[in-house]
């Protein structure tokens, strides 16, 4: 395996601000992106959002990724679509080889879904665009309104073991859908998540209808089941 790990200066700065508080706390997730198909050459270790891979010298050059957590890899900058929706990487630990896929040498931005604080912590990400694109509103607790994404949510991801309930009214009113996550175990690491790339198909809710979010299962209208 390669050994060249380069870290974004801004990230180093951000990490050093936290060292006093977070010594020895490992990152809850990472994504090692390889520049060669055999995945034995240099790689870049991503720990955080990367809206423009030109900053890392990795634009249009990712061929294989290995890591942990839920990551979205986009062919456009700033989590946008140039031609195809993003590649979804979801692994306790694993690799994805894009060599013979559309995404080969096409990735221009990437970000993770889930809590910044802990692996498999309870969390939700709401996206303005279908297929996890564009602006997001995210959190780990109840939201009586979803602020700038009010009636603008077109896709979502939940993380962690907790179910979440999504409402079409503010203050937990209107039509509601409770979502239990799927569970995966890869390479001995267990992870929970639910991905809804579109509202109608995966949530049974109208597009652009979500207005509030609550932790837990607060509706009889249930998707999935407890594990
Ligand atoms: C990736 O490979 C390309 C083509 O060989 C090269 O131009 C680029 O500098 C490499 N990027 C990194 C981060 O190694
Ligand atoms: C990725 O796929 C290519 C083409 O099939 C193959 O040559 C390469 O060895 C694969 N890489 C890994 C790490 O499995
Ligand atoms: C939600 O509840 C808050 C606090 O009770 C209230 O101020 C607000 O008007 C409510 N919003 C709606 C849309 O009912």
mmCIF file of N, CA and C and ligand atoms in Angstrom, residues 144-145 169-173 211, ligand 3:
data_model
loop_
_atom_site.group_PDB
_atom_site.id
_atom_site.type_symbol
_atom_site.label_atom_id
_atom_site.label_comp_id
_atom_site.label_asym_id
_atom_site.label_seq_id
_atom_site.Cartn_x
_atom_site.Cartn_y
_atom_site.Cartn_z
ATOM 1 N N UNK A 144 -37.749 21.593 14.698
ATOM 2 C CA UNK A 144 -39.151 21.965 14.454
ATOM 3 C C UNK A 144 -39.348 22.595 13.080
ATOM 4 N N UNK A 145 -38.248 23.094 12.510
ATOM 5 C CA UNK A 145 -38.300 23.513 11.102
ATOM 6 C C UNK A 145 -36.941 23.202 10.492
ATOM 7 N N UNK A 169 -45.273 18.977 8.009
ATOM 8 C CA UNK A 169 -45.607 20.256 8.648
ATOM 9 C C UNK A 169 -44.509 20.668 9.605
ATOM 10 N N UNK A 170 -44.407 21.960 9.877
ATOM 11 C CA UNK A 170 -43.459 22.410 10.905
ATOM 12 C C UNK A 170 -43.961 21.957 12.274
ATOM 13 N N UNK A 171 -43.083 21.938 13.243
ATOM 14 C CA UNK A 171 -43.435 21.550 14.623
ATOM 15 C C UNK A 171 -44.025 20.138 14.698
ATOM 16 N N UNK A 172 -43.540 19.244 13.857
ATOM 17 C CA UNK A 172 -43.896 17.818 13.934
ATOM 18 C C UNK A 172 -45.384 17.586 13.672
ATOM 19 N N UNK A 173 -45.894 18.258 12.669
ATOM 20 C CA UNK A 173 -47.304 18.097 12.287
ATOM 21 C C UNK A 173 -47.364 17.605 10.837
ATOM 22 N N UNK A 211 -40.832 19.411 6.365
ATOM 23 C CA UNK A 211 -40.749 20.703 7.072
ATOM 24 C C UNK A 211 -40.238 20.579 8.506
HETATM 25 C C1 LIG B 3 -44.023 26.168 15.933
HETATM 26 O O1 LIG B 3 -43.967 26.330 17.341
HETATM 27 C C2 LIG B 3 -43.399 27.560 17.769
HETATM 28 C C3 LIG B 3 -43.246 27.541 19.274
HETATM 29 O O2 LIG B 3 -44.444 27.110 19.887
HETATM 30 C C4 LIG B 3 -44.266 28.718 17.271
HETATM 31 O O3 LIG B 3 -43.693 29.941 17.625
HETATM 32 C C5 LIG B 3 -44.367 28.632 15.752
HETATM 33 O O4 LIG B 3 -45.268 29.629 15.279
HETATM 34 C C6 LIG B 3 -44.869 27.265 15.313
HETATM 35 N N1 LIG B 3 -44.822 27.199 13.861
HETATM 36 C C7 LIG B 3 -45.821 26.723 13.130
HETATM 37 C C8 LIG B 3 -45.635 26.770 11.654
HETATM 38 O O5 LIG B 3 -46.861 26.298 13.614
#
